[in-house]
Coordinates of C-alpha atoms in Angstrom, one line a residue:
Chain A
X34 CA -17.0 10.7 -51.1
X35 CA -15.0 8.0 -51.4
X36 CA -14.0 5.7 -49.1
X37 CA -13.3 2.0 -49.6
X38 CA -14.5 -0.5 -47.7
X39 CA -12.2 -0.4 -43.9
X40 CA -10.0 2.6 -44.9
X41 CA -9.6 4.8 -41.8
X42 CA -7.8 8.6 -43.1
X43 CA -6.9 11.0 -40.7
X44 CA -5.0 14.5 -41.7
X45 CA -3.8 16.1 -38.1
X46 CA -3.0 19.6 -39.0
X47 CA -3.4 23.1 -37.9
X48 CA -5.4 25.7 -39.5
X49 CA -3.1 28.4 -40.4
X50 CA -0.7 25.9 -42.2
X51 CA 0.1 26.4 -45.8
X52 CA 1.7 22.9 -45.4
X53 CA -1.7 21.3 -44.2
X54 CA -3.5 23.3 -47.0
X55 CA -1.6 21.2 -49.6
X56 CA -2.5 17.9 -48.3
X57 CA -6.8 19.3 -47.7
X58 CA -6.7 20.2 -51.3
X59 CA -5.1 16.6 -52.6
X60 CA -7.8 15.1 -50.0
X61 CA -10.8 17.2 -51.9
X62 CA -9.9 17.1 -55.5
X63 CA -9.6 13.1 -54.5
X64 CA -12.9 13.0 -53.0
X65 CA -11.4 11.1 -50.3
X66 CA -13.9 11.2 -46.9
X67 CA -11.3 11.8 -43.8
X68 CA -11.3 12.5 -39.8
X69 CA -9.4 15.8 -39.5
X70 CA -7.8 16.8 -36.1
X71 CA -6.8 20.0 -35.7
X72 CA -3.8 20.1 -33.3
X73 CA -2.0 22.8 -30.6
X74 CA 1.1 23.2 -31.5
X75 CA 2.0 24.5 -28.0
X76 CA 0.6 21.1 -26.6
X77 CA 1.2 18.7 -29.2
X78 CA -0.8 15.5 -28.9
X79 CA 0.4 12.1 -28.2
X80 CA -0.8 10.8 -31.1
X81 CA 1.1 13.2 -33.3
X82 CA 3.8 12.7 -31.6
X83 CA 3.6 9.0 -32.0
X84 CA 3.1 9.0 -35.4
X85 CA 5.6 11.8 -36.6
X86 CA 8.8 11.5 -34.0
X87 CA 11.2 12.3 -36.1
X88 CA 9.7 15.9 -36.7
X89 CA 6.7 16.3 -34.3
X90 CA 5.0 18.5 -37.0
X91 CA 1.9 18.5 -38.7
X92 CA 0.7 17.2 -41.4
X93 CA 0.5 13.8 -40.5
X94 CA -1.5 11.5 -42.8
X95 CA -2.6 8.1 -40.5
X96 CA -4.1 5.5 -43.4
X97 CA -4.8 2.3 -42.4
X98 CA -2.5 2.7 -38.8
X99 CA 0.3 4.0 -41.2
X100 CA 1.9 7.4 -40.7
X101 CA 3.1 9.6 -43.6
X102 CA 4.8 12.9 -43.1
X103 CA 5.7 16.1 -45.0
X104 CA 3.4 17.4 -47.6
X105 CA 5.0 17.1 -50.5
X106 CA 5.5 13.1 -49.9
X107 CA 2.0 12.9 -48.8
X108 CA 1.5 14.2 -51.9
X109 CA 2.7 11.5 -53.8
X110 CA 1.3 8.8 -51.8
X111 CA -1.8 10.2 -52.3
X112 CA -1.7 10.0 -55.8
X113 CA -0.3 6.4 -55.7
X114 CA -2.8 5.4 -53.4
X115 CA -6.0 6.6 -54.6
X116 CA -6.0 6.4 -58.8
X117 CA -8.9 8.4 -59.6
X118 CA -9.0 12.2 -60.5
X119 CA -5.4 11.9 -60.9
X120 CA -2.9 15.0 -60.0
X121 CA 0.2 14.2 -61.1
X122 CA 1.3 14.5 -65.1
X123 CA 1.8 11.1 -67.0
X124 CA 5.1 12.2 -68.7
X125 CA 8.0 11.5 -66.1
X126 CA 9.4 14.8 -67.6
X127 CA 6.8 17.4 -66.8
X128 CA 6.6 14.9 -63.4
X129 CA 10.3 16.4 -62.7
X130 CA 9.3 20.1 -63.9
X131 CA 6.3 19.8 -61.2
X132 CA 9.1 18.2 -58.4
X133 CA 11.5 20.5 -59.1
X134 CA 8.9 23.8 -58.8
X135 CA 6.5 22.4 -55.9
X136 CA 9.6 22.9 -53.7
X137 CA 11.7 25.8 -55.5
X138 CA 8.5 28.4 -56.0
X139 CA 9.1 29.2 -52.6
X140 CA 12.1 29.6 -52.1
X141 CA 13.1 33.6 -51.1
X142 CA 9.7 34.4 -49.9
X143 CA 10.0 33.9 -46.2
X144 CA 13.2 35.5 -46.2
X145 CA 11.6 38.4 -47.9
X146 CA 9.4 38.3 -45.6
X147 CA 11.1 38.4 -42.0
X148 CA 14.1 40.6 -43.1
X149 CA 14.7 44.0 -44.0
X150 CA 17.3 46.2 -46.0
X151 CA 19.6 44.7 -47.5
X152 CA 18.7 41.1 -46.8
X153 CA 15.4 42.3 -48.0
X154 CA 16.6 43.3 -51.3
X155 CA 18.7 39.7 -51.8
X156 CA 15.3 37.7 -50.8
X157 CA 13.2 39.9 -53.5
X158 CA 15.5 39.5 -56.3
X159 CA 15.5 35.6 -55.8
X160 CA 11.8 35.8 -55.7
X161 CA 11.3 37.7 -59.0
X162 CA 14.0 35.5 -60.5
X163 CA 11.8 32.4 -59.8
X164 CA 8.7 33.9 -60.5
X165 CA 9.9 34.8 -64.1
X166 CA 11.0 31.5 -64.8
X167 CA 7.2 30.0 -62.5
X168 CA 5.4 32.5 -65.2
X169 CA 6.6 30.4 -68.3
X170 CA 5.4 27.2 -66.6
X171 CA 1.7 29.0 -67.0
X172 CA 1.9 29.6 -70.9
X173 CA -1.2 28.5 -72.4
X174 CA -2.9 27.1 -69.5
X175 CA -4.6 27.9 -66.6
X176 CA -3.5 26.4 -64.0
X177 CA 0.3 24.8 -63.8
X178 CA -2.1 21.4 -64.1
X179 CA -3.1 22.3 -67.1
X180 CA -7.2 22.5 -67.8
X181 CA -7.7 21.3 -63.7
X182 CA -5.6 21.8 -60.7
X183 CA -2.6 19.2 -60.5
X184 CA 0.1 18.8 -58.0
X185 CA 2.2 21.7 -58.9
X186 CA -0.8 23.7 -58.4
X187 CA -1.3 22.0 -54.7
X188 CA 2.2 22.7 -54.3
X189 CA 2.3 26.4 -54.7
X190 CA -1.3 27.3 -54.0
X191 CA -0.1 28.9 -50.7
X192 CA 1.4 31.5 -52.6
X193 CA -2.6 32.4 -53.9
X194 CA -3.6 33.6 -50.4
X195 CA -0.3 33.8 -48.7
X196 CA 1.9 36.6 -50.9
X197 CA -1.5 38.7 -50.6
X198 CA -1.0 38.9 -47.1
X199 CA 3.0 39.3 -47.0
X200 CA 2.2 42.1 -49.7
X201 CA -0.3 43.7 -47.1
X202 CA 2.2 43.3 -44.3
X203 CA 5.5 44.5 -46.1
X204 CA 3.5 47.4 -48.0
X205 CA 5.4 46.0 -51.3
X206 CA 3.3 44.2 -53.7
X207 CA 5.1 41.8 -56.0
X208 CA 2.4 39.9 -58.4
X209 CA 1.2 42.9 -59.9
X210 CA -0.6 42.4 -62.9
X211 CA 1.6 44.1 -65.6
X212 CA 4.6 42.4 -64.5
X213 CA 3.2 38.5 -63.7
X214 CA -0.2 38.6 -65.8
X215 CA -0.2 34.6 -66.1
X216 CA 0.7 34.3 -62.4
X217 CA -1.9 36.8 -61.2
X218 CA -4.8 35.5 -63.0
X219 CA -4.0 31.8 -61.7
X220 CA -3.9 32.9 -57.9
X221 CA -7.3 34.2 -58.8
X222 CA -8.6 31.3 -60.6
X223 CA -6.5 28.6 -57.5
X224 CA -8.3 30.0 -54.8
X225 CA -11.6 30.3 -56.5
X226 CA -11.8 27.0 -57.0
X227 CA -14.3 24.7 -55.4
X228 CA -11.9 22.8 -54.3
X229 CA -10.1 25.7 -52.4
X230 CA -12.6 28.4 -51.4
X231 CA -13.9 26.9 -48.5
X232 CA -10.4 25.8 -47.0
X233 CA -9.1 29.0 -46.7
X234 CA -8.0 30.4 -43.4
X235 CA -9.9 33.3 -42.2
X236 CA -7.7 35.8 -43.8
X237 CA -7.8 38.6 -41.1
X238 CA -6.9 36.4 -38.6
X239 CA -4.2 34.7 -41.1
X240 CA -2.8 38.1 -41.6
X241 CA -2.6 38.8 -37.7
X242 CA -0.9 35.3 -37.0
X243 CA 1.7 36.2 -39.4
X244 CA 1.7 40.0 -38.6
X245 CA 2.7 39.1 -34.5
X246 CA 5.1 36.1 -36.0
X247 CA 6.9 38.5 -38.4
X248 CA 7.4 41.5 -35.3
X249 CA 8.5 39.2 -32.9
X250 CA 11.4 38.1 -35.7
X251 CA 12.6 41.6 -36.0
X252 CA 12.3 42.4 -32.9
X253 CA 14.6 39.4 -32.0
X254 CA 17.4 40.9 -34.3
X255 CA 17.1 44.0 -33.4
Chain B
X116 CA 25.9 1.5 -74.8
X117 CA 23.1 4.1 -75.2
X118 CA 19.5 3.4 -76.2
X119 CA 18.1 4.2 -79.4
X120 CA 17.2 7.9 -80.3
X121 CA 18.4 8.9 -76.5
X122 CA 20.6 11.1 -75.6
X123 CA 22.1 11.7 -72.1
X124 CA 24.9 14.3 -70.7
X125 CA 25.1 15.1 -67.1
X126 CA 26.4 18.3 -65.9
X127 CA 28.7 17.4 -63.0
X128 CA 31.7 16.4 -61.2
X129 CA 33.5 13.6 -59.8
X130 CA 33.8 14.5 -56.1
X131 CA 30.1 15.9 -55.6
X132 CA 27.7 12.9 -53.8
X133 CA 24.9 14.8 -55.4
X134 CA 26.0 14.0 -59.4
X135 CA 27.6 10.1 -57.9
X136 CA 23.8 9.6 -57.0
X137 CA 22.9 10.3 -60.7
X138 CA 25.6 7.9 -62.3
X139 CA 24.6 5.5 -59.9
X140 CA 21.2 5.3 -60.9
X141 CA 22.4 5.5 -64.9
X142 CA 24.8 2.6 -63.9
X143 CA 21.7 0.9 -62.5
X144 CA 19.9 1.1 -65.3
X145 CA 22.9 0.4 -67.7
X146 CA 22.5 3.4 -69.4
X147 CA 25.5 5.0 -71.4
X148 CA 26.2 9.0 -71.1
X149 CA 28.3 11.8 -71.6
X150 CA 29.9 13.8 -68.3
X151 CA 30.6 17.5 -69.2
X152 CA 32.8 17.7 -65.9
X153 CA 32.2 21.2 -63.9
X154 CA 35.9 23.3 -62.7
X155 CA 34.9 25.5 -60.1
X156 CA 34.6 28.2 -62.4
X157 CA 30.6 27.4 -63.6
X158 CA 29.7 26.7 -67.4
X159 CA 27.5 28.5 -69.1
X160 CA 25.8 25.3 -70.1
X161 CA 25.3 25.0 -66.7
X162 CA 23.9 28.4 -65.7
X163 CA 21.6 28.3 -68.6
X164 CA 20.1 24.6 -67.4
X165 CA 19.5 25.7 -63.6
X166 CA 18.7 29.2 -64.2
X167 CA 16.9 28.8 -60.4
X168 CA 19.8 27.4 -58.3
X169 CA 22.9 27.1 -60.7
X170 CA 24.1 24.3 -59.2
X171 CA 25.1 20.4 -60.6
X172 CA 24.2 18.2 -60.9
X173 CA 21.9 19.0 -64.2
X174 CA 21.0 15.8 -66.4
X175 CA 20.2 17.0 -70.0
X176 CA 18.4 13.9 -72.4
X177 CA 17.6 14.8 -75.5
X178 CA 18.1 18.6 -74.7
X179 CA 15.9 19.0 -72.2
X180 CA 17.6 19.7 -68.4
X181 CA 16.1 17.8 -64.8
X182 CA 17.9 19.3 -62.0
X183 CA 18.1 17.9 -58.5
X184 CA 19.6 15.1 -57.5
X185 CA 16.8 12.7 -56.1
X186 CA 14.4 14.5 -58.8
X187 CA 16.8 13.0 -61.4
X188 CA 17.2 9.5 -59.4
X189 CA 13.1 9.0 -59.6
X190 CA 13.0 10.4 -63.5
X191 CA 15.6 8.2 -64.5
X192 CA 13.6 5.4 -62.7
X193 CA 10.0 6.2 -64.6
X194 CA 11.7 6.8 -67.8
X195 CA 13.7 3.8 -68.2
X196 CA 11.6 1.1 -67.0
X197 CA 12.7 -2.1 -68.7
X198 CA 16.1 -1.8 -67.8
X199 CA 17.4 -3.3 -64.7
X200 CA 15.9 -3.5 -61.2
X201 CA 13.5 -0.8 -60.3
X202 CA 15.1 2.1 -58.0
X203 CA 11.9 3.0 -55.8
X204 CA 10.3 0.4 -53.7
X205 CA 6.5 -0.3 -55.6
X206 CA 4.0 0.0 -52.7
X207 CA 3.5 3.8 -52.0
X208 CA 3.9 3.6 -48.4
X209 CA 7.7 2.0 -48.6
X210 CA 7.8 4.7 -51.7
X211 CA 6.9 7.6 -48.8
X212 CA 9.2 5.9 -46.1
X213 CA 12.2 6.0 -48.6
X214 CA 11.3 9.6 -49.4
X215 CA 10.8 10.4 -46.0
X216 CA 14.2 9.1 -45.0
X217 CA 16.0 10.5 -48.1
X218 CA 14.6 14.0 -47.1
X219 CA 16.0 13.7 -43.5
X220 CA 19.4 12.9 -45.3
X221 CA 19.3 15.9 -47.3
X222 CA 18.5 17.7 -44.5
X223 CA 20.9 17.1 -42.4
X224 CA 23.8 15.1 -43.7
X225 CA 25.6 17.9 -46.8
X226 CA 25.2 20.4 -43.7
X227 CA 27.3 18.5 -41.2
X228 CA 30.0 17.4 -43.8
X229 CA 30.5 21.3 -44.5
X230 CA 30.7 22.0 -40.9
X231 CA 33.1 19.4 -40.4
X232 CA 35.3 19.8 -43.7
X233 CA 37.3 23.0 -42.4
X234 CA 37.3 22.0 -38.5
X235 CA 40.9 21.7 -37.5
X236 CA 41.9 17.7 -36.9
X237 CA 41.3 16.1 -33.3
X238 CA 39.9 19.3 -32.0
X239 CA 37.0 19.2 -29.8
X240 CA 34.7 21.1 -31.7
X241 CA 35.1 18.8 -34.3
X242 CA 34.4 15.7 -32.3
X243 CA 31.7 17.4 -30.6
X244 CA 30.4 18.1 -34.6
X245 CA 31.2 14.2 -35.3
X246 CA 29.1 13.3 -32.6
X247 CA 26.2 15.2 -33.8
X248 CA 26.5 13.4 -37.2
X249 CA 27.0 10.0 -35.5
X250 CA 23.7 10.6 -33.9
X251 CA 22.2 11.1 -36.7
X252 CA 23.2 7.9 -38.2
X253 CA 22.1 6.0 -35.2
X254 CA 18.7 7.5 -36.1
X255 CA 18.8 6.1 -39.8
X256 CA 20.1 2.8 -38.5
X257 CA 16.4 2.2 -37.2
X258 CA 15.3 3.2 -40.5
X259 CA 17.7 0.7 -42.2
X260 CA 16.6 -2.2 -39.9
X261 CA 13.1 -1.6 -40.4
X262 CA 13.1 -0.8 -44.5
X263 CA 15.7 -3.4 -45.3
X264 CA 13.6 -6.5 -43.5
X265 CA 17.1 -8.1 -42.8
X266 CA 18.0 -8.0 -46.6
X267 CA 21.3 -6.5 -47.9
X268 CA 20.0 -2.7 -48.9
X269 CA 17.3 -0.3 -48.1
X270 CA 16.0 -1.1 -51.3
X271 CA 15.8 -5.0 -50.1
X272 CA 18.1 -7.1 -52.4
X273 CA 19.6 -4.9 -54.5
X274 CA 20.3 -0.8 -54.1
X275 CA 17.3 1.7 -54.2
X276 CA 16.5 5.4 -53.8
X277 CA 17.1 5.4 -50.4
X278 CA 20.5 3.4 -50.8
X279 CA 21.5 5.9 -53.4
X280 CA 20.5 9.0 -51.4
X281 CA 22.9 8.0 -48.3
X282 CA 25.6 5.9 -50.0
X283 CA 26.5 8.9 -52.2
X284 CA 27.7 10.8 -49.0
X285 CA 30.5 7.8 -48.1
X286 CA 33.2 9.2 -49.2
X287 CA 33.1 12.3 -48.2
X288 CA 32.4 11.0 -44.6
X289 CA 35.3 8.8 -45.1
X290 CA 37.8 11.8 -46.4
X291 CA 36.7 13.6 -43.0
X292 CA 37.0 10.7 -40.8
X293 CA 40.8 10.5 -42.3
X294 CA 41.2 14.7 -43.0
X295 CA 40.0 15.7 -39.2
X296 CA 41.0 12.7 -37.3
X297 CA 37.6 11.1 -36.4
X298 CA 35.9 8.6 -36.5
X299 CA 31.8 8.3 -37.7
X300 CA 31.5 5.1 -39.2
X301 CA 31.6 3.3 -36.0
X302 CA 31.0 -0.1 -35.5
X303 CA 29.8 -0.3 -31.9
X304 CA 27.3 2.3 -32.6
X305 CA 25.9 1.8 -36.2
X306 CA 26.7 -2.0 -37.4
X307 CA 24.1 -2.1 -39.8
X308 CA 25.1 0.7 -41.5
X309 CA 28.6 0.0 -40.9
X310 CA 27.9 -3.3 -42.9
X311 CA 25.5 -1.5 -45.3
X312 CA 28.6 0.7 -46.2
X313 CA 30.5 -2.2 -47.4
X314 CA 28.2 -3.7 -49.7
X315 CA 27.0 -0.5 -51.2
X316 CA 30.7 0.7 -52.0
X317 CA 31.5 -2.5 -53.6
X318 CA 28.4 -2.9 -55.9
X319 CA 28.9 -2.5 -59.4
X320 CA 26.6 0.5 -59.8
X321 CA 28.8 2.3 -57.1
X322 CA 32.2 0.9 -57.6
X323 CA 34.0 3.0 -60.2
X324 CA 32.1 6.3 -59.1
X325 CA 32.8 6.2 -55.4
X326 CA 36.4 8.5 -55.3
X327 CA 39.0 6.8 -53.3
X328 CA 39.6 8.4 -49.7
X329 CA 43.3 9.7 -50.5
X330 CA 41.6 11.6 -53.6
X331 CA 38.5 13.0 -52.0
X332 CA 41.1 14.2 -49.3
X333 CA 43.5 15.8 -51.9
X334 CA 40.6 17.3 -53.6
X335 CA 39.2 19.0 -49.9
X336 CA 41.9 20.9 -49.4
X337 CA 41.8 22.1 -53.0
X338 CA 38.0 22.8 -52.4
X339 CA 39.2 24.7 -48.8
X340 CA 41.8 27.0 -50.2
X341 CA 39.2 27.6 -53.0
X342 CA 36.9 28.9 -50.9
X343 CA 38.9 30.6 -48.3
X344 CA 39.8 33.0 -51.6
X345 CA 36.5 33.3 -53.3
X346 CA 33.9 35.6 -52.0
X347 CA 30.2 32.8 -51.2
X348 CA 28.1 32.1 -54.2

């Protein structure tokens, strides 16, 4: 593990976070050694709350006394920070690509998710849309990285365990193999990795967590 | 003036803070470029460049489309290195801080301008909408006193990513303060921002694509009676 002489890294996080995941997997494929503090989110700490006031949420990344929030800029400052086994692309283009899908991939899946009917519908269609357009990014490699997992893989690799579960959940399965063959085969090969496997949350107890959070939505429409 | 072998068209349009961020940063780095300006009725340039949101701005160089605004900002910045002053800060954890701060922007800044664009002037919902984006403000005046270290920008001497992200949103603040009759910019409550909003507007990056207050006001209520006719895209 690596760890430079006096450099202090702490992630507080919480274990069901797809958000948290992100910043584990950067910290792993980094080899970077660091204190991990798993936080209640019904009774934040002080020191998150110290070092994140602006949002109170987890992840925080403390290095060196410094605070960095949100995963995606953690990320990044990651990369900068530690240059070896390297995440991002070199070629500013594919740099953007990566930007522009590490936050679009997403987008439609928890509104999927939490609605029905009609919204329902809307929220699918988006997500098939993207996931067309995420399929292409996979042509010829095997992982959005290329031959290893880079930051667009980070990025998205909550999709590998967590459209499983919303699947399960919504009885609808939308990464079937005939339709998103490049797609499938990568969640299989993202979570499989040694980086990954052994970060996963406890999948039945994922699947509850999001099971009770999706009901008490619905309900709260309804 | 356009390098050698490069070619650079922006999808966009004048009023929108998100395609003024991208000129700014072209201006900053001196780069020459052709605007294909966007009517309200969208190109199919453009819906075949940002397939995923269909939205401007898009920067196309040499053929190949970057969308999102900041996205473009920092691609602009790591392509074209030798020109002009760099746009994010070089030590990563200023690089995360103006990220960070840019994010909050995004966040909550386009939101409260929409709110605010078709509130009926001197009405109380509208100050009470005002207030809310003044308070915001006061929260990225700490962040200005803290990333600018007493310098002139965000960025420090000259204007950066961070700069660029909140500058671009001016003059639409400014059209509302005039359009609904209040006031955001306010002295008492955000001087160093207030001061900040001077210099930026008057640098020559910014100058001649920050849209004078009568015209972005002419153009809202084109953009209102636009939108109270068109069903939401």
């Amino acid at each position: 593990m690596e760890e430079a002489k006096g450099e202090e890294v702490t992630l507080f996080g919480f274990w069901s976070s797809p958000f948290v995941h992100r910043v584990t997997w950067a910290l792993n494929i980094k080899k970077i050694k660091y204190k991990y503090v798993e936080e209640d989110l019904c009774n934040k700490s002080d020191l998150l709350l110290e070092h994140n006031p602006v949002y109170k949420k987890v992840p925080v990344l403390v290095y060196n006394g410094k605070a960095i929030a949100e995963s995606l800029i953690i990320l990044e400052f990651i990369e900068e920070t530690w240059k070896e086994n390297s995440i991002m692309p070199q070629d500013p283009y594919e740099k953007a690509i990566a930007r522009f899908w590490a936050t679009a991939a997403g987008d439609g899946l928890w509104q999927f998710f939490i609605t029905e009917g009609k919204e329902r519908e809307e929220a699918l269609a988006s997500v098939i849309n993207n996931f067309e357009l995420l399929e292409k990014e996979l042509i010829g490699k095997n992982f959005f990285g290329g031959d290893r997992i880079g930051y667009l893989d980070i990025s998205v690799g909550w999709i590998s365990y967590g459209v499983p579960i919303f699947e399960e959940i919504t009885e609808f399965k939308i990464i079937t193999e005939e339709k998103f063959p490049l797609l499938h085969a990568w969640m299989e090969a993202f979570s499989s990795s040694e980086f990954v496997k052994d970060t996963l949350p406890p999948r039945e107890k994922l699947s509850e967590r999001y099971r009770k959070v999706r009901e008490a939505i619905i309900q709260k429409k309804n | 003036m356009t390098s050698e072998g490069n070619e650079i068209k922006l999808i966009g349009a004048w009023p929108s803070p998100f395609v003024m961020r991208v000129r700014i940063a072209l201006n900053l780095k001196k780069l020459g470029y052709e605007m294909l300006e966007e009517t309200f009725k969208k190109s199919e340039l453009l819906l075949k460049s940002n397939p995923v949101y269909k939205k401007m701005p898009v920067l196309i160089h040499d053929g190949k489309p970057i969308c999102e605004s900041m996205i473009i900002v920092e691609y602009i910045d790591e392509t074209w290195t030798s020109d002009g002053a760099s746009i994010l800060p070089s030590d990563s954890y200023d690089r995360a801080i103006a990220r960070f701060w840019t994010a909050y922007i995004d966040n909550k800044i386009p939101d409260a301008i929409s709110k605010l664009r078709p509130m009926v002037r001197g009405s109380v919902e509208a100050e009470a909408e005002a207030e809310k984006l003044v308070a915001t403000l006061q929260v990225i005046e700490e962040a200005f006193e803290k990333c600018s270290k007493g310098q002139s920008f965000f960025g420090g001497n000259n204007i950066g990513y961070l700069d660029i992200a909140l500058g671009s949103c001016l003059a639409w603040i400014k059209a509302l303060e005039k359009m609904v009759e209040i006031k955001i910019l306010i002295k008492e409550k955000i001087p160093g921002l207030v001061s900040w909003s001077e210099r930026f507007c008057a640098h020559d990056a910014v100058r001649e694509v920050m849209p004078e207050t009568d015209k972005m006001v002419e153009f809202a209520k084109v953009l209102l009676s636009v939108m109270a006719t068109t069903p939401a895209n």
